[in-house]
XYZ file of C-alpha atoms in Angstrom:
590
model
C 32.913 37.478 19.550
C 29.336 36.797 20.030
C 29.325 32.954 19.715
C 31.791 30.431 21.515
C 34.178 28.267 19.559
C 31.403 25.471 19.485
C 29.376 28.229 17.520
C 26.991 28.546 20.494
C 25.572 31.854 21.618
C 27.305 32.111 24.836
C 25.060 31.400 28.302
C 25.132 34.472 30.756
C 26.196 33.953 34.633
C 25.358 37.584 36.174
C 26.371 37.935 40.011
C 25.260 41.288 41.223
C 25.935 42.379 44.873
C 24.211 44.632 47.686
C 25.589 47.064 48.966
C 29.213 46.308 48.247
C 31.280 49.039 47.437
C 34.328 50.117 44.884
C 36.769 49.704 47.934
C 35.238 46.499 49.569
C 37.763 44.299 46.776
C 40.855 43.756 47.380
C 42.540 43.732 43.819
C 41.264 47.896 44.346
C 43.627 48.818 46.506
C 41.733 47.744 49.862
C 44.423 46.599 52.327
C 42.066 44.874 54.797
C 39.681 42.850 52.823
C 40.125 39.347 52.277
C 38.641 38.411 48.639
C 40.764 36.106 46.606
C 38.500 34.721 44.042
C 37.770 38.265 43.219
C 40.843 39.113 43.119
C 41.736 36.298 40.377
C 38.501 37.273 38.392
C 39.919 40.848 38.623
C 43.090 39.803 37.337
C 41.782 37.265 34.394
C 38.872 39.735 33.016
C 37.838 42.431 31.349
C 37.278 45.548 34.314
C 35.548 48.952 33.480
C 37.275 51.629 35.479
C 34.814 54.096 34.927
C 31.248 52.201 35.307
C 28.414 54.422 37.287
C 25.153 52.672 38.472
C 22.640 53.988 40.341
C 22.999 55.448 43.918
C 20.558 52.852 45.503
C 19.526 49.591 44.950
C 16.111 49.682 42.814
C 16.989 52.004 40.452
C 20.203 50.642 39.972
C 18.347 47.242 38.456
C 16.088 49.031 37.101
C 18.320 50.594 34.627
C 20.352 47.060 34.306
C 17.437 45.253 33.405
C 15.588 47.638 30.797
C 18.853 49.785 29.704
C 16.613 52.257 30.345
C 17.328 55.539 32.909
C 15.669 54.104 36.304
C 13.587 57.446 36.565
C 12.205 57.058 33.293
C 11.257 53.199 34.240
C 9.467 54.583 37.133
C 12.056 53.395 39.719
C 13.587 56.432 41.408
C 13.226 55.113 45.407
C 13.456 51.854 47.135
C 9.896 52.133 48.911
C 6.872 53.680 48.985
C 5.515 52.404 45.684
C 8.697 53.933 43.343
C 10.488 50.541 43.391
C 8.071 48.777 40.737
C 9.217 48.500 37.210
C 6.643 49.512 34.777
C 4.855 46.967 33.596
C 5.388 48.080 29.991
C 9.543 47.701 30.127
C 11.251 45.201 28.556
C 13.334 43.056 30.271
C 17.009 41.506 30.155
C 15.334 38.346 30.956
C 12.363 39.037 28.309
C 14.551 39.430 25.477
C 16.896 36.514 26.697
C 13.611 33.958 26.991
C 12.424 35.329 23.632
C 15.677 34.159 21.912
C 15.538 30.818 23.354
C 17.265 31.303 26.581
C 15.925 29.193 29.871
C 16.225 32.180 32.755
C 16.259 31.937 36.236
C 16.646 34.554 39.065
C 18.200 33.988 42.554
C 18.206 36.290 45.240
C 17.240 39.843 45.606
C 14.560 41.181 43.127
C 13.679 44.666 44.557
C 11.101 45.914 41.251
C 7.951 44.610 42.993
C 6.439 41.805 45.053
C 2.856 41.914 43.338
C 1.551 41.356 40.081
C 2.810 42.716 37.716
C 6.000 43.496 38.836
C 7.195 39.562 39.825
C 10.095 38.122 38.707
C 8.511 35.381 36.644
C 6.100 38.023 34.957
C 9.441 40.046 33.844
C 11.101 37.246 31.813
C 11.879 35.001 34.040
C 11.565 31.196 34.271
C 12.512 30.054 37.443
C 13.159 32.484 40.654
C 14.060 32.352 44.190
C 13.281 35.453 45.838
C 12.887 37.100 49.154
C 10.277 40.106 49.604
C 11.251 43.487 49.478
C 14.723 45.456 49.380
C 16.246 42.868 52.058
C 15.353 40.113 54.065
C 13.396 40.962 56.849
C 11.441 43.890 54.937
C 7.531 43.805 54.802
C 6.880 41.788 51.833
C 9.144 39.646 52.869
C 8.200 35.760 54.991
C 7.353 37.001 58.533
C 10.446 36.101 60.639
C 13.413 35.638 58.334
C 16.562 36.237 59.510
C 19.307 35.293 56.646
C 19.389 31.477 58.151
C 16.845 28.642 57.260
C 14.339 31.014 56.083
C 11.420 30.908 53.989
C 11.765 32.241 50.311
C 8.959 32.663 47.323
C 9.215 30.275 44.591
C 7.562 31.159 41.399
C 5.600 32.725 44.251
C 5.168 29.792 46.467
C 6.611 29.856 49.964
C 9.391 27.094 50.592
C 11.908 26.603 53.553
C 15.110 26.375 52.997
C 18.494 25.397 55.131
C 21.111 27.684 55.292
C 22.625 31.064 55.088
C 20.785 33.414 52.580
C 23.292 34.123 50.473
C 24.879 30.453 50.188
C 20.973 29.453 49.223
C 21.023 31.667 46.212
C 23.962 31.168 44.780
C 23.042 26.832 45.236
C 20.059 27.603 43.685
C 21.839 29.826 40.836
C 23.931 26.385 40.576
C 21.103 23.924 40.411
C 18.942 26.051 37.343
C 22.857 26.124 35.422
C 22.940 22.560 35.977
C 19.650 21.597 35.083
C 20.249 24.013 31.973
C 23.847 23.110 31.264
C 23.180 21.470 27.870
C 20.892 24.625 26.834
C 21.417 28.215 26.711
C 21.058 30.100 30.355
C 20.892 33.402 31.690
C 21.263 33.345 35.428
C 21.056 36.279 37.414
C 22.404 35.705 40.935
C 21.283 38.798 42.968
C 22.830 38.138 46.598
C 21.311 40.650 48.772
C 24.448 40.621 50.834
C 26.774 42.653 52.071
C 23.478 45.152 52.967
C 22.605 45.305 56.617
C 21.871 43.722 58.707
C 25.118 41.918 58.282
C 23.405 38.988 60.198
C 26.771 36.156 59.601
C 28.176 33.155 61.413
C 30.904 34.167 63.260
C 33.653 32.506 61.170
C 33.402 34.667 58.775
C 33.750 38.637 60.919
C 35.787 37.188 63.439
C 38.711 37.615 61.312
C 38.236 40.886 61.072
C 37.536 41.689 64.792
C 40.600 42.854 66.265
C 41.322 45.543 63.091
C 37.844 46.719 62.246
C 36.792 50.045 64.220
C 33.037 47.789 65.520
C 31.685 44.842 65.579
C 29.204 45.649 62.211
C 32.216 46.726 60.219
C 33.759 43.476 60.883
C 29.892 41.543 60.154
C 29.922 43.583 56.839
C 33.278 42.735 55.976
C 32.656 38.916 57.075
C 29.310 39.084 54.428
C 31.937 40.086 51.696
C 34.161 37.083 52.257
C 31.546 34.668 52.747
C 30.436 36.343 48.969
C 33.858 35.881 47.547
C 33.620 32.024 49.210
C 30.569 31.554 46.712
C 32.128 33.045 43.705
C 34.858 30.590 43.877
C 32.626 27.800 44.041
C 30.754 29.211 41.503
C 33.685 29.487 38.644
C 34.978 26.032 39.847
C 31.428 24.334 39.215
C 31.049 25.729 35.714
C 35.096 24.423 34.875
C 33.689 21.184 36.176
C 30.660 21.543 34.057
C 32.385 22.150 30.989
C 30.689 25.164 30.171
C 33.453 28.015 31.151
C 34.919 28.553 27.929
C 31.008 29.009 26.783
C 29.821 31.150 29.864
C 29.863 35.133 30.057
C 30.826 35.584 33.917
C 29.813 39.240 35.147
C 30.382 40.403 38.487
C 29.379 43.907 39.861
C 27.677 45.904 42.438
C 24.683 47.844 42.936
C 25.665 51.069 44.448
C 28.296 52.533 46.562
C 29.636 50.851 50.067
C 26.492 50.574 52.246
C 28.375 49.867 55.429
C 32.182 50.001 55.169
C 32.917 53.216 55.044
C 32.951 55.672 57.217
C 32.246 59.427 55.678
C 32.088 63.055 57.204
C 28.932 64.957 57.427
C 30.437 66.411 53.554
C 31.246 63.135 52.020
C 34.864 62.820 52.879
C 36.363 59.531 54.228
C 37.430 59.331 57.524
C 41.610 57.865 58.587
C 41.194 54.358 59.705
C 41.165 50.737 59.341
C 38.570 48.977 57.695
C 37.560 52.471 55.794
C 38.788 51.947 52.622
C 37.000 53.688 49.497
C 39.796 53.440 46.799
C 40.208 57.493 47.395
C 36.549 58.539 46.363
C 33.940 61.003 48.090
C 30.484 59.373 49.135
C 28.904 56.463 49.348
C 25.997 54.613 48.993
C 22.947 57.107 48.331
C 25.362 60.165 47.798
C 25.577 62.360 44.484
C 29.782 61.908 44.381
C 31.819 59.190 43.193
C 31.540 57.049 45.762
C 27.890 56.550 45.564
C 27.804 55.335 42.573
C 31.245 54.195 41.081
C 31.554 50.081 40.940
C 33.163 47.227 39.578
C 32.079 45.684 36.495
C 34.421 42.628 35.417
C 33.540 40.614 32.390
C 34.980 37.030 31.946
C 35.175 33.843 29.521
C 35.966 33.632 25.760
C 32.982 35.427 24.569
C 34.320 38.826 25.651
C 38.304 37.773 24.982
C 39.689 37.801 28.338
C 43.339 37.124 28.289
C 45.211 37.764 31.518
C 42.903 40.924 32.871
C 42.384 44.176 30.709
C 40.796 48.046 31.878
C 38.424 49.692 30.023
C 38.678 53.325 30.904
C 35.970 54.737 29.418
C 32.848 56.083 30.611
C 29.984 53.609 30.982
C 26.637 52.931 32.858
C 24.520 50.952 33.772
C 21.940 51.554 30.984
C 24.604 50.093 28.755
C 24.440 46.713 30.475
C 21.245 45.175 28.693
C 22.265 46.277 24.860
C 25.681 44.996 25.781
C 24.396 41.767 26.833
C 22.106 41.223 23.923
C 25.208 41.971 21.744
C 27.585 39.734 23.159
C 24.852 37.384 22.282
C 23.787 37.806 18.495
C 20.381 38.827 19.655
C 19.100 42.012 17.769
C 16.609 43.733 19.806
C 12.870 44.448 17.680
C 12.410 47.894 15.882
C 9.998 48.805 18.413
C 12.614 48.263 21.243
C 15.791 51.152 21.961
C 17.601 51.991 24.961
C 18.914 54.888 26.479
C 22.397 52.982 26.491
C 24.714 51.819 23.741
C 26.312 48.332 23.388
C 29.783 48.119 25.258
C 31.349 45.348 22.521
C 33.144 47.723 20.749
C 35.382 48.947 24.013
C 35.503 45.146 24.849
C 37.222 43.801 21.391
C 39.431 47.055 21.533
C 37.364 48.665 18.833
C 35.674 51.890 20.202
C 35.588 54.168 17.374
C 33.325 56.901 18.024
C 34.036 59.852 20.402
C 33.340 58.407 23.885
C 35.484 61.278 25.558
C 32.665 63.313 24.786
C 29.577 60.794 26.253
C 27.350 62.651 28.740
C 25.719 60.697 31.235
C 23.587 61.630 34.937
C 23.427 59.498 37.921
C 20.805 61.084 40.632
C 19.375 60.172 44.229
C 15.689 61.041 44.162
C 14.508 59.370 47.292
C 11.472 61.101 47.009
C 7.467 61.074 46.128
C 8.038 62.783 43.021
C 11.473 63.974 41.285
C 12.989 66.998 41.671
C 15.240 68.543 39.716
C 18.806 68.885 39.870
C 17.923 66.954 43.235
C 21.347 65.396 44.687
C 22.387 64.720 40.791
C 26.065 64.261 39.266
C 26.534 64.760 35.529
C 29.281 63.013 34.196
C 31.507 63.627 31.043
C 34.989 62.106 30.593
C 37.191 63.371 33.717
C 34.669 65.808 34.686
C 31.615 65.860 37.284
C 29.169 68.429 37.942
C 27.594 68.057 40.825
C 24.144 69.175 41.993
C 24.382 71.719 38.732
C 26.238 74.029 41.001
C 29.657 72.053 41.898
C 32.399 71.224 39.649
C 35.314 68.332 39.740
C 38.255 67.078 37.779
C 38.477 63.671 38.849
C 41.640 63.518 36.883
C 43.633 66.266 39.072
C 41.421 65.502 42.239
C 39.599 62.698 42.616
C 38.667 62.934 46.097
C 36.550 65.709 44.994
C 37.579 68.222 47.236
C 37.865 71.518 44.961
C 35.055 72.756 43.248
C 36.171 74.592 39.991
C 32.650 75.854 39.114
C 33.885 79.467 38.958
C 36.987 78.466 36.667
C 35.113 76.745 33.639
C 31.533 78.618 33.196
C 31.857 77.534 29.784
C 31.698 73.696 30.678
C 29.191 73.946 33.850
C 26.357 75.795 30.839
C 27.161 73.073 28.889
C 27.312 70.012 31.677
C 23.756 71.744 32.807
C 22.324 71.951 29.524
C 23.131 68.216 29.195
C 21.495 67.589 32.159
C 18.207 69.765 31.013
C 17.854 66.720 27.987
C 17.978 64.156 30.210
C 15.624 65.354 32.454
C 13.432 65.600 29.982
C 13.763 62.126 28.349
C 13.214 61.055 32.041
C 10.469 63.074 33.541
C 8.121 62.335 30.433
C 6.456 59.080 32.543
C 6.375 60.860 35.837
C 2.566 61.146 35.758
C 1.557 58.058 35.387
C 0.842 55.578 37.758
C 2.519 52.330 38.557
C -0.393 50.201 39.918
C -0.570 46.844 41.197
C -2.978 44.576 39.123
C -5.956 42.690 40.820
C -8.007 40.351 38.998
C -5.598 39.901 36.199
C -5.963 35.724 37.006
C -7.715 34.628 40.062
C -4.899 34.379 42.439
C -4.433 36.625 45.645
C -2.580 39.542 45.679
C -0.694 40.584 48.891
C 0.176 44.514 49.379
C 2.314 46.044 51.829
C 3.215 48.971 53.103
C 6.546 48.922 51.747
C 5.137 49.824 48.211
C 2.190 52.642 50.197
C 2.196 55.916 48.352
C 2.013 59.315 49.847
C 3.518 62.496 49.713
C 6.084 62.181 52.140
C 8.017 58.681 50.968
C 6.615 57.498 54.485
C 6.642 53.707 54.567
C 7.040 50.914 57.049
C 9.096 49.135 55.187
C 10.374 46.190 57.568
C 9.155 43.439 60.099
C 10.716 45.878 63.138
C 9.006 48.925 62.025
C 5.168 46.203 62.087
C 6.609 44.700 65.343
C 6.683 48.091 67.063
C 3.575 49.387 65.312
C 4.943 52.537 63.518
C 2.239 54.745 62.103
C 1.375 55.306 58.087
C -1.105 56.555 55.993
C -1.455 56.519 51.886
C -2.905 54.603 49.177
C -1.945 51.963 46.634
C -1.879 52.240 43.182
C -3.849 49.696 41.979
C -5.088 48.252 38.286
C -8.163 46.590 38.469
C -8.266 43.932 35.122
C -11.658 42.220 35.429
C -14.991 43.968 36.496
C -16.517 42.462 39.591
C -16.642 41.847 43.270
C -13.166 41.942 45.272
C -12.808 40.706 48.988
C -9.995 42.833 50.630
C -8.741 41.381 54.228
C -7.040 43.456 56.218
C -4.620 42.907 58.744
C -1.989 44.182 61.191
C 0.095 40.643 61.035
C 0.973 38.998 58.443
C -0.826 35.277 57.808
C 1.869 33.293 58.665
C 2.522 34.949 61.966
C -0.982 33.979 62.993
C -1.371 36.694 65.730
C -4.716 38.148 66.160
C -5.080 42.805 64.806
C -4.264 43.852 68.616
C -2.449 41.006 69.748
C 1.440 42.416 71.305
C 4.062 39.753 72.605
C 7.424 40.241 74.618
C 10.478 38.200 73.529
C 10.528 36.881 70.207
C 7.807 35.177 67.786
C 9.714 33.436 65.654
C 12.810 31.130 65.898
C 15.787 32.988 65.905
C 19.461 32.335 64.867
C 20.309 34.922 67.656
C 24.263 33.896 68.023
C 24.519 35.397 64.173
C 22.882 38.514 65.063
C 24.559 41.592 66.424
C 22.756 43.016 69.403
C 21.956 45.837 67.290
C 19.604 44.117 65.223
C 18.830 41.633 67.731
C 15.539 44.226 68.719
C 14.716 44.262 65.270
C 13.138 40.512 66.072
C 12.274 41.201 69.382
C 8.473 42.290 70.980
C 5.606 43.468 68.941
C 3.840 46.465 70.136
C -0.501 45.920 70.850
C -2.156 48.305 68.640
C -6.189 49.390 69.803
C -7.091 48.875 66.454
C -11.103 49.035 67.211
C -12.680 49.540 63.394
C -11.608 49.569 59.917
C -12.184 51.440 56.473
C -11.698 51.113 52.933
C -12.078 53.038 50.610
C -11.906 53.238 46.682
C -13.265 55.842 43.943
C -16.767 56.698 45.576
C -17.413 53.555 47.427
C -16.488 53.558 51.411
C -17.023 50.665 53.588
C -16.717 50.603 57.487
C -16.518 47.669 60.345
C -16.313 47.229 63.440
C -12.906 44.806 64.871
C -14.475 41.784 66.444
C -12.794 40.633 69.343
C -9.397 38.569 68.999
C -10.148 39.088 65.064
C -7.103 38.387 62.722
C -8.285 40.622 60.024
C -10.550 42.885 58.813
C -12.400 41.559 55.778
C -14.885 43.786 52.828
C -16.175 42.961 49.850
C -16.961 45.812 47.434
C -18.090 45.181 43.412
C -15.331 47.385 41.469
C -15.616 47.995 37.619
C -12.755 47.880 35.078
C -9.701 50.170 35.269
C -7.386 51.900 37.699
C -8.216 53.336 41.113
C -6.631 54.119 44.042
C -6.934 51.521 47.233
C -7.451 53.562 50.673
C -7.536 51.068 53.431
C -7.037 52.312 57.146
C -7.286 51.191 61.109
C -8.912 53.202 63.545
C -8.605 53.231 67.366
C -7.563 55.133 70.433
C -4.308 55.787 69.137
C -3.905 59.080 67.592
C -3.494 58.514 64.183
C -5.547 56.748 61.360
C -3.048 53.858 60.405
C -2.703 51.818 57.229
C -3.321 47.761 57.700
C 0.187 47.084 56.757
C -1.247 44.209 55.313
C -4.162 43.617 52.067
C -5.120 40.532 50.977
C -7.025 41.206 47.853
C -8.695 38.511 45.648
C -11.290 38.623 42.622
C -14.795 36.571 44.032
């Protein structure tokens, strides 16, 4: 099963979605939705039933990319420094190159937007990526707005024309083309349907006179435009050739992130346009519906014939063994996962006892992990639920009867389950995740998307700069070469070219406004002046202070650092009340 009938190792074409939930297909059930092509790849493939990710979107790749638990990777939040793979996993795209494979990444990355945490230091080749956990974020090129923006290249700023998500998947399309005659792995990452459901009309307008608002339709318009690529997708690789070689996967990262409308316990509300295929929760909640999602598999490699459900139990830390399987590739001795290979329960084999498989999804959108915090332990039909709470999803899956007090047998042993995982997880929670500077002599830009404290504070997008929200924290931060460092602050990004203080009215950038809702329309509208008068940075022993010259851009310091890790405390002072992180650091080696 592992090679095509040309005796090729099959190429890998991964499509993963943000935001998009169980319901938001319409082969589940979903009575609203318009997604044909998925509906046909629903039909013609292999579909887990039973396939649990994370609850939000870091950890969820996390665990896709390493087969590794995200919490144990170091990725248990989306900001705040606890989005950044370790530097010492292993990658999907590592073990892919190793064997020969050219890689390429398009879209949303999410595990870091510094060294070492890039896309092209994890295994991959080629990559198109915007900053941060969506476009728009911190990290991400000052002013994008999901049309004609600016995306990193290998880390290189380029324009490009068009809507976000049709951008990535052309890109995903050029790399297979370039490739076609080689072996590929391309990971197409849209970071659509997540807000802020910025779309051309012609796609939400359909939904309009049904949905219950105007952003239910824009979300639902993002998940047709979506299904729009995937069709174009499969038809390019028939006209390619290279189908009946090709693994196609499709799935999602998390639970629905904006069609669905829940009670304050979980429950979905009547309604159109509120469709979650019967489940409690969604995106960021310990039930079902946070972290239930499609999986389909597709093409000869994984003998799909006419659409087939697996049943069973699975996650997302199977995805990378099952991968490497599918392709003949052996991982080294020093390599294991936390997952096991899915092949078996795709060529109809299983063997084993699956019924019996244990596995945890959590929500720890925290500084540090808690236990038992907003967790779900899973086995076969059965769900505990913050280690008090118990389900059977097979007499009630809309989770609405907690028969704890009826099986006290089964919630001791669901809990003591839980008790091994947590400790195969929590063994890395001490360490650091730092940033390297130095490594080479290229600049290293920091944010305040990945600032550390002990609150999870962050500002984490452009809107939260442009109205000049307060944080405070430090940066993890590896320094790889002894010497002097030169550190410029600043308020504004580069590219914006507005002075520390400098506010505006209006907008500062060009703005596809008739795609925008007037919800987020604000988000791109006015930045706030900020009496930003002197600066200060600070790291191990050393401190450095300076005054703001006027209509300065940045503060800049140099400071002589030796060898090793540290932790990086910049800060703005002024008449407002509170000291304030830069939001951004410019830091390169002298």
């Amino acid at each position: 099963m592992a090679l095509s009938a040309a005796g090729r190792r099959p190429n890998i074409v991964w499509i993963l979605t943000d935001d998009q939930g169980y319901g938001e297909i319409g082969a589940h059930g979903n009575p609203y939705i318009q997604t044909p092509n998925l509906d046909q790849l629903h039909g013609e493939g292999v579909r887990f039933t039973d396939f649990h990710v994370g609850t939000t979107c870091a950890p969820t790749r996390a665990g896709l990319l390493t087969g590794h638990h995200c919490n144990s990777a170091g990725v248990w939040h989306t900001i705040g420094g606890r989005s950044l793979l370790r530097k010492d996993e292993w990658t999907l795209a590592d073990a892919l190159k190793e064997a020969g494979y050219r890689t390429g990444h398009f879209g949303k990355w999410h595990l870091g937007d510094a060294s070492p945490f890039l896309p092209q230091e994890r295994g991959f080749e080629e990559s198109v990526a915007h900053g941060g956990g969506g476009i728009g974020n911190t990290p991400d090129y000052w002013g994008n707005d999901y049309f004609d923006d600016t995306y990193s290249v290998n880390g290189r700023p380029v324009k490009f024309e068009g809507f976000c998500a049709d951008v990535f998947f052309a890109a995903g399309l050029k790399f297979i083309e370039q490739h076609r005659k080689e072996n590929f792995f391309c990971y197409v990452a849209s970071n659509t349907p997540h807000g802020p459901w910025n779309v051309e009309r012609r796609y939400w307008e359909p939904y309009a006179a049904v949905a219950p608002s105007e952003q239910r339709a824009r979300f639902y318009g993002t998940v047709s435009n979506l299904d729009e690529n995937v069709g174009k997708l499969r038809a390019r690789l028939r006209e390619l050739g290279i189908a009946d070689r090709t693994i196609l996967v499709f799935m999602t990262d998390n639970g629905s992130g904006g069609g669905v409308t829940c009670d304050a316990q979980g429950h979905v509300e009547e309604g159109p346009c509120n469709y979650n295929a019967g489940m409690r929760g969604v995106k960021g909640w310990e039930y079902e519906g946070g972290h239930r999602v499609p999986f389909f598999l597709y093409g000869p490699a994984v003998g799909a014939a006419g659409g087939r459900d697996i049943p069973h139990l699975t996650s997302y830390v199977d995805f990378m063994p099952t991968m490497l399987d599918l392709c003949g590739i052996e991982a080294p001795p020093e390599r294991s996962f936390h997952g096991q290979s899915l092949k078996p329960l795709i060529a109809g084999q299983p063997g084993g006892n699956w019924n019996e498989r244990l596995l945890v999804a959590d929500v720890q959108r925290v500084a540090r992990p808690v236990k038992w915090h907003k967790s779900c332990v899973m086995k076969n039909r059965w769900r505990l639920i913050n280690g008090r709470e118990l389900y059977d999803l097979a007499a009630d899956p809309r989770q609405t009867r907690d028969v704890a007090a009826r099986y006290p047998g089964l919630v001791a042993e669901l809990r003591d389950g839980y008790g091994r995982w947590w400790d195969l997880v929590s063994e890395q929670f001490d360490r650091d995740i730092p940033f390297s500077i130095g490594e080479s002599d290229a600049e290293v830009v920091l944010t305040t998307h990945d600032i550390r404290n002990e609150a999870a504070q962050a500002v984490w997008n452009q809107g939260q700069v442009r109205k000049g929200q307060i944080v405070s924290g430090y940066w993890e931060i590896d320094v790889r070469r002894a010497g002097r460092y030169r550190f410029e602050l600043r308020r504004w990004p580069r590219e914006s070219g507005h002075p520390l203080t400098h506010g505006f009215r209006g907008a500062d950038v060009e703005i596809r406004w008739d795609c925008l809702s007037e919800r987020w329309a604000a988000f791109y509208r006015d930045g706030e002046a900020l009496d930003i008068r002197w600066a200060r940075l600070e790291i191990g022993d050393q401190v450095l202070f300076a005054e703001v010259e006027r209509g300065a851009k940045s503060v800049v310091f140099e400071m002589d650092l030796p060898k090793g890790p540290a932790h990086l405390y910049p800060a703005f002072h002024g008449g407002h009340t509170q000291t304030m992180a830069p939001y951004y650091i410019y830091v390169v080696k002298r």
